[in-house]
mmCIF file of C-alpha atoms in Angstrom:
data_model
loop_
_atom_site.group_PDB
_atom_site.id
_atom_site.type_symbol
_atom_site.label_atom_id
_atom_site.label_comp_id
_atom_site.label_asym_id
_atom_site.label_seq_id
_atom_site.Cartn_x
_atom_site.Cartn_y
_atom_site.Cartn_z
ATOM 1 C CA SER A 1 24.114 -47.119 29.060
ATOM 2 C CA ASN A 2 26.483 -44.197 29.491
ATOM 3 C CA LEU A 3 26.854 -43.854 25.718
ATOM 4 C CA SER A 4 25.425 -40.865 23.893
ATOM 5 C CA VAL A 5 22.879 -41.552 21.158
ATOM 6 C CA HIS A 6 25.599 -41.036 18.530
ATOM 7 C CA ASP A 7 28.127 -43.299 20.287
ATOM 8 C CA LEU A 8 25.470 -45.976 20.743
ATOM 9 C CA ARG A 9 24.621 -45.806 17.022
ATOM 10 C CA ARG A 10 28.304 -46.190 16.123
ATOM 11 C CA ALA A 11 28.667 -49.153 18.500
ATOM 12 C CA VAL A 12 25.622 -50.885 17.008
ATOM 13 C CA GLU A 13 26.863 -50.161 13.459
ATOM 14 C CA ALA A 14 30.261 -51.624 14.298
ATOM 15 C CA SER A 15 28.664 -54.864 15.488
ATOM 16 C CA VAL A 16 26.032 -55.153 12.745
ATOM 17 C CA GLY A 17 27.760 -53.573 9.764
ATOM 18 C CA GLU A 18 27.136 -50.584 7.537
ATOM 19 C CA LEU A 19 25.477 -50.143 4.172
ATOM 20 C CA PRO A 20 27.612 -51.987 1.612
ATOM 21 C CA VAL A 21 27.842 -48.874 -0.550
ATOM 22 C CA GLY A 22 28.386 -45.357 0.737
ATOM 23 C CA ARG A 23 25.315 -43.872 -0.897
ATOM 24 C CA GLN A 24 23.039 -41.296 0.610
ATOM 25 C CA HIS A 25 19.344 -42.032 0.061
ATOM 26 C CA VAL A 26 17.314 -38.911 -0.729
ATOM 27 C CA THR A 27 13.533 -38.842 -1.015
ATOM 28 C CA ILE A 28 12.236 -35.755 -2.800
ATOM 29 C CA GLU A 29 8.592 -35.128 -2.013
ATOM 30 C CA SER A 30 6.537 -32.511 -3.841
ATOM 31 C CA PHE A 31 3.604 -31.038 -1.951
ATOM 32 C CA GLY A 32 1.154 -28.150 -1.810
ATOM 33 C CA PHE A 33 1.364 -25.785 1.137
ATOM 34 C CA LYS A 34 -2.444 -25.545 1.144
ATOM 35 C CA HIS A 35 -2.467 -29.270 2.052
ATOM 36 C CA GLY A 36 0.328 -28.978 4.652
ATOM 37 C CA SER A 37 4.021 -29.769 4.467
ATOM 38 C CA PRO A 38 5.354 -33.345 4.802
ATOM 39 C CA ARG A 39 5.750 -34.312 8.454
ATOM 40 C CA ASP A 40 8.890 -36.374 7.879
ATOM 41 C CA ALA A 41 10.770 -33.794 5.769
ATOM 42 C CA ASP A 42 14.292 -32.998 6.958
ATOM 43 C CA ILE A 43 14.529 -30.009 4.604
ATOM 44 C CA VAL A 44 11.626 -28.004 3.143
ATOM 45 C CA LEU A 45 11.980 -25.807 0.054
ATOM 46 C CA ASP A 46 9.432 -23.206 -1.071
ATOM 47 C CA VAL A 47 9.136 -22.589 -4.835
ATOM 48 C CA ARG A 48 6.158 -20.227 -4.702
ATOM 49 C CA PHE A 49 8.518 -17.455 -5.871
ATOM 50 C CA LEU A 50 8.178 -18.878 -9.402
ATOM 51 C CA PRO A 51 5.230 -17.828 -11.606
ATOM 52 C CA ASN A 52 2.351 -20.270 -11.262
ATOM 53 C CA PRO A 53 1.471 -22.245 -14.443
ATOM 54 C CA TYR A 54 -2.055 -22.553 -13.049
ATOM 55 C CA TRP A 55 -2.664 -19.010 -14.322
ATOM 56 C CA VAL A 56 -1.202 -19.685 -17.788
ATOM 57 C CA GLU A 57 -3.802 -20.533 -20.404
ATOM 58 C CA GLY A 58 -3.278 -24.083 -21.658
ATOM 59 C CA LEU A 59 -1.169 -25.253 -18.688
ATOM 60 C CA ARG A 60 -3.696 -25.364 -15.829
ATOM 61 C CA GLU A 61 -4.930 -28.882 -16.591
ATOM 62 C CA PHE A 62 -1.422 -30.359 -16.840
ATOM 63 C CA ARG A 63 1.015 -31.323 -14.074
ATOM 64 C CA GLY A 64 4.674 -30.606 -13.412
ATOM 65 C CA VAL A 65 5.685 -33.973 -14.902
ATOM 66 C CA ASP A 66 4.243 -32.891 -18.253
ATOM 67 C CA LYS A 67 6.838 -31.390 -20.603
ATOM 68 C CA ALA A 68 4.938 -28.171 -21.282
ATOM 69 C CA VAL A 69 4.644 -27.345 -17.569
ATOM 70 C CA SER A 70 8.156 -28.484 -16.741
ATOM 71 C CA ASP A 71 9.626 -26.417 -19.572
ATOM 72 C CA TYR A 72 7.624 -23.385 -18.447
ATOM 73 C CA VAL A 73 8.660 -23.679 -14.787
ATOM 74 C CA LEU A 74 12.338 -24.342 -15.502
ATOM 75 C CA SER A 75 12.505 -21.459 -18.008
ATOM 76 C CA GLN A 76 11.579 -18.917 -15.312
ATOM 77 C CA ASP A 77 14.243 -16.617 -13.881
ATOM 78 C CA GLY A 78 15.891 -18.250 -10.896
ATOM 79 C CA ALA A 79 14.460 -21.757 -11.336
ATOM 80 C CA ARG A 80 17.597 -23.561 -12.511
ATOM 81 C CA GLY A 81 19.795 -21.476 -10.203
ATOM 82 C CA TYR A 82 17.592 -22.510 -7.258
ATOM 83 C CA VAL A 83 18.134 -26.197 -8.100
ATOM 84 C CA ASP A 84 21.888 -25.641 -8.596
ATOM 85 C CA ASN A 85 22.223 -23.792 -5.280
ATOM 86 C CA PHE A 86 20.288 -26.459 -3.407
ATOM 87 C CA VAL A 87 22.396 -29.260 -4.910
ATOM 88 C CA ASP A 88 25.520 -27.386 -3.733
ATOM 89 C CA LEU A 89 24.031 -26.952 -0.247
ATOM 90 C CA LEU A 90 22.956 -30.591 0.000
ATOM 91 C CA SER A 91 26.341 -31.828 -1.240
ATOM 92 C CA SER A 92 28.099 -29.791 1.424
ATOM 93 C CA THR A 93 25.966 -31.286 4.210
ATOM 94 C CA LEU A 94 25.825 -34.974 3.211
ATOM 95 C CA GLY A 95 29.022 -35.841 5.068
ATOM 96 C CA GLY A 96 27.544 -34.450 8.264
ATOM 97 C CA TYR A 97 24.291 -36.339 7.788
ATOM 98 C CA ARG A 98 26.194 -39.607 7.237
ATOM 99 C CA HIS A 99 28.412 -38.933 10.272
ATOM 100 C CA GLU A 100 25.283 -38.487 12.382
ATOM 101 C CA GLY A 101 23.856 -41.783 11.071
ATOM 102 C CA LYS A 102 21.251 -40.205 8.804
ATOM 103 C CA ASP A 103 21.457 -42.391 5.688
ATOM 104 C CA PHE A 104 17.990 -41.362 4.505
ATOM 105 C CA ILE A 105 17.028 -37.725 3.951
ATOM 106 C CA THR A 106 13.653 -36.368 2.899
ATOM 107 C CA VAL A 107 13.488 -33.076 1.008
ATOM 108 C CA GLY A 108 10.053 -31.480 0.658
ATOM 109 C CA ILE A 109 9.489 -29.078 -2.235
ATOM 110 C CA GLY A 110 6.295 -27.074 -1.967
ATOM 111 C CA CYS A 111 4.205 -24.686 -4.014
ATOM 112 C CA THR A 112 0.619 -23.560 -3.537
ATOM 113 C CA GLY A 113 -1.283 -26.640 -4.719
ATOM 114 C CA GLY A 114 1.476 -29.208 -5.240
ATOM 115 C CA LYS A 115 0.604 -29.846 -8.872
ATOM 116 C CA HIS A 116 2.847 -27.697 -11.093
ATOM 117 C CA ARG A 117 5.917 -25.879 -9.723
ATOM 118 C CA SER A 118 6.857 -28.231 -6.891
ATOM 119 C CA VAL A 119 6.490 -31.285 -9.139
ATOM 120 C CA ALA A 120 8.617 -29.810 -11.942
ATOM 121 C CA MET A 121 11.299 -28.639 -9.502
ATOM 122 C CA ALA A 122 11.312 -32.007 -7.669
ATOM 123 C CA GLU A 123 11.886 -33.792 -10.977
ATOM 124 C CA ALA A 124 14.667 -31.347 -11.899
ATOM 125 C CA LEU A 125 16.321 -31.908 -8.521
ATOM 126 C CA ARG A 126 16.079 -35.689 -8.882
ATOM 127 C CA SER A 127 17.628 -35.445 -12.322
ATOM 128 C CA ARG A 128 20.564 -33.478 -10.926
ATOM 129 C CA LEU A 129 21.031 -35.843 -7.975
ATOM 130 C CA ASP A 130 20.943 -38.889 -10.275
ATOM 131 C CA ALA A 131 24.206 -37.639 -11.794
ATOM 132 C CA ASP A 132 25.961 -38.108 -8.430
ATOM 133 C CA PRO A 133 27.041 -41.753 -7.944
ATOM 134 C CA ASP A 134 27.016 -41.290 -4.146
ATOM 135 C CA ILE A 135 23.314 -40.415 -4.030
ATOM 136 C CA ARG A 136 20.245 -42.546 -4.674
ATOM 137 C CA ALA A 137 17.147 -40.418 -5.168
ATOM 138 C CA VAL A 138 13.434 -41.132 -5.429
ATOM 139 C CA VAL A 139 10.613 -38.699 -6.155
ATOM 140 C CA VAL A 140 7.240 -38.902 -4.445
ATOM 141 C CA HIS A 141 4.348 -36.791 -5.753
ATOM 142 C CA ARG A 142 1.215 -36.543 -3.641
ATOM 143 C CA GLY A 143 2.275 -39.553 -1.598
ATOM 144 C CA ARG A 144 2.822 -41.819 -4.617
ATOM 145 C CA VAL A 145 6.173 -43.397 -5.425
ATOM 146 C CA LEU A 146 6.815 -42.977 -9.152
ATOM 147 C CA GLY A 147 9.919 -45.105 -9.594
ATOM 148 C CA VAL A 148 12.050 -47.670 -7.800
ATOM 149 C CA VAL A 149 15.337 -49.364 -8.656
ATOM 150 C CA PRO A 150 15.735 -52.800 -7.038
ATOM 151 C CA LYS A 151 18.879 -53.429 -5.003
ATOM 152 C CA SER A 152 21.658 -55.279 -6.768
ATOM 153 C CA TYR A 153 23.012 -56.803 -3.552
ATOM 154 C CA LEU A 154 21.550 -58.515 -0.497
ATOM 155 C CA PRO A 155 20.579 -55.960 2.142
ATOM 156 C CA THR A 156 22.347 -56.018 5.490
ATOM 157 C CA TYR A 157 20.521 -56.620 8.742
ATOM 158 C CA ARG A 158 20.445 -52.877 9.414
ATOM 159 C CA GLU A 159 18.780 -52.037 6.095
ATOM 160 C CA PHE A 160 15.711 -54.124 6.917
ATOM 161 C CA TYR A 161 14.926 -51.562 9.613
ATOM 162 C CA GLU A 162 15.514 -48.398 7.568
ATOM 163 C CA ALA A 163 12.366 -46.479 6.668
ATOM 164 C CA ARG A 164 13.017 -46.166 2.911
ATOM 165 C CA GLN A 165 15.048 -48.256 0.472
ATOM 166 C CA VAL A 166 14.352 -46.723 -2.916
ATOM 167 C CA ALA A 167 16.034 -44.970 -5.822
ATOM 168 C CA ALA A 168 14.973 -43.259 -9.041
ATOM 169 C CA GLY A 169 13.686 -45.432 -11.875
ATOM 170 C CA THR A 170 13.805 -42.882 -14.694
ATOM 171 C CA GLY A 171 16.093 -43.748 -17.607
ATOM 172 C CA HIS A 172 16.337 -47.457 -16.839
ATOM 173 C CA ASP A 173 14.752 -50.499 -18.421
ATOM 174 C CA GLN A 174 11.336 -50.341 -16.863
ATOM 175 C CA VAL A 175 9.033 -52.991 -15.477
ATOM 176 C CA VAL A 176 5.742 -52.322 -13.728
ATOM 177 C CA ALA A 177 5.541 -53.795 -10.245
ATOM 178 C CA SER A 178 2.931 -53.473 -7.527
ATOM 179 C CA ALA A 179 3.662 -51.533 -4.348
ATOM 180 C CA ALA A 180 0.891 -50.823 -1.866
ATOM 181 C CA PHE A 181 -1.645 -52.017 -4.457
ATOM 182 C CA GLU A 182 -0.573 -49.393 -7.006
ATOM 183 C CA PRO A 183 1.553 -49.946 -10.119
ATOM 184 C CA VAL A 184 5.105 -48.588 -9.705
ATOM 185 C CA VAL A 185 7.751 -48.368 -12.413
ATOM 186 C CA ALA A 186 10.808 -50.401 -11.402
ATOM 187 C CA GLY A 187 14.107 -50.024 -13.256
ATOM 188 C CA ALA A 188 16.520 -52.909 -13.631
#
């Protein structure tokens, strides 16, 4: 074919159809730099500039999803501003990603071990993105999906071949389902 990759994608989309809703799918993956960054991340953020709760007595044994650790991390200078600035940056680039046919974006958020800061910041980012009706977000910590919202419409042919079809399950009526032999919270 003489078509560029982008023109070919548009031609295939025109014949098959697009996603029924214009939502961007964002996977937020927390990780520890000592274990390596996610290979499929489109954007990687480094939150090692924040004080490490590992060195705070009484917080070491907890994780970033625990309120005490999350409150500590998000109370540090620059933490909330970092999330706000990234949301602004991501919002300004989503149109370009969609134009290029990138309906699914993976954002990696890393700290030293992937247990405290990156987890708390990933959850804060997901919470902010959930407020945008044009974005569906899911958080993955240490390779485990923590929440999924089932689709409310039949997927198109194209969606069966997308890599990820998930959204956040926090704040919804929750049901436990099995995914890859592990229990996953699914919101209705």
